[in-house]
C-alpha angles and dihedrals in degrees: 000000000000129000092263139245119283105248101176144013120194129181132198133195103228119181134177118203095232091146089076091071097029092246109163094015118154141157095283101028108044097165112029122170102204106232145164141207095225119204129196122188125191132191137197091245115129092236091076092218121154131204119227125197138166145180124211124244137164102237115273110063095038087106089058091055090047089056090049091052090053091049091052094045091087087074092052112038113086091018117133110239092217089056091050093051092041090057103021093152089055093047091049090052092047091056094045097041104051101150094232106026093052088068089075089050132354096209092327141082127017095339092056092046087054090050089053093051092051095045092046087058091050092051091047091053093046092052091047092051089052090048092235138114109252094252090055092047088056095043092052095045120110110251092240093052090047092053091048087068093059127086105216093185112134095009104070090102086065103029129012127201088249093052091049090051090053091051091052092045090051088049091063089076109093092359095130092051093049091051090052089049091053093049091050103040108012130218118303116253139191128210130236094172096092101061115038109157095244094055121108122239089253090056091049092052094045095047093045091050091051093045093051090051088052091055102258114155102169122067135179124207126200114231139163108084098089126359097214091049089047090054091049094048094045090050090051094049094044091051090049097049098035130226095287097064127079123256127193130186129217122193097175094222095304103134141069114238098260091038090055092053092048095047096045091047088058091048093048092096088075090060101232118191091217147354110229123212095349093173143357111335089225095057104096095166091045090055089048091053092049092046093052093047095049097043094087088056091055092243119133130206119239127189143145114107090102099031103127100218149331091291093063090049090048091055094045089053094045091049092049086235100144141041097197128040113217108195119190122211093216106031094060122055096280124266092330097064094034089059090059092052093048089053093047090049089053092051092049091043095235117144119241117228106172127221112240106160102129147058110309096353094111090050092053106035095051087072092054097048094044089052090047092056096044099043110016121021100025089195140096095190110131089349129128138142124235120247130191121184098224135114099349089128089073094066127084091222107028123186119276116220120191125170090354091302136111111247110215110257117243103194115101115258139034097300087247100123115112125203111267091229091055092050090050096046097044101038108127126273101342098053116109094243092057094042089055094047092048093048091050091047090233088131133018134214103250 
């Protein structure tokens, strides 16, 4: 019996009103409503399994991604799942190379976010049919089959199929021991939940105190709106967490290149490990300039959550423009494209510290980074995965954090499935939560 033919693809606009409490607020996004274009695929297979996928958005614009998903669905519905998996590289290219839709990309923007949501659902279904969590599906996969899922187009000047195969072959050494280590101790995480830009000083102090009690040792602070306020807030956080713990900064693309260098130089007294997204995510040479200027201060540059695709990561790595690669499970073209970036990062010897600040991102990206450690990087040096303590209660298999580490999920799939009640209540704008907020004028359609 085969895996079945995909008989339907549905997509929902699911939004959570996080702007009301300033959760997720930063210098460029002061009022985000954490949202998702949520995809469900069904097949005619007798197992009755469904694949769930999502891509992360901030409220407005989710409807655009939903439209893009519907436009791409013509390439998905009536496809045989065995054929997709048997030629995953070809299927990926089919989705990203539609002769008309690629004009509003290509491989970037709303159409690429839609691609990620669809492919995330396919990967979820594949892992469920194999009875494995996604990370384990990847870890157990033969290197040649794994590479057959990756589109190497446009990156062969940085990483060839043959080089990637060698990396995966080398990763077989010690693989069993690394998997056992992950299952026992988990993957190290850092928290962003303590220092959103819209939080009051009292909130910062309370959340830092609670996080320290819970064993957190790595903290990220949002900066970029006002330098003097940044200095004050960084001083407060550093005093709270002490000199022995790790501090990171995130400007969310707020600064010009020279401005970034000047501001971070003034924040250097707080000993940050990195400055994240100091300027436009498209400015490869600007990041390289910043990186070179901050190196003598011992401060690295991190970016990736808004890097369109593997080509941007390729150029950042070639230009020595970043010290930390921050892949995103929903910005790039799902697992397929993330695999190519993990392999390039290994070749260039740059640690991967995934972005996970958004609804469902922690659930998804834990699979990628656990696989990366077990099968690709083989190292935890200067590596950690972001964690935010928001909205996990809406997922059927939420992340498990113990001792400030991600514990590898055991449920089959990609951890993408949301609770039906949550999807119903938070669907926009017809869900009961939004109807109530709109009627009470606590929030407006913008």
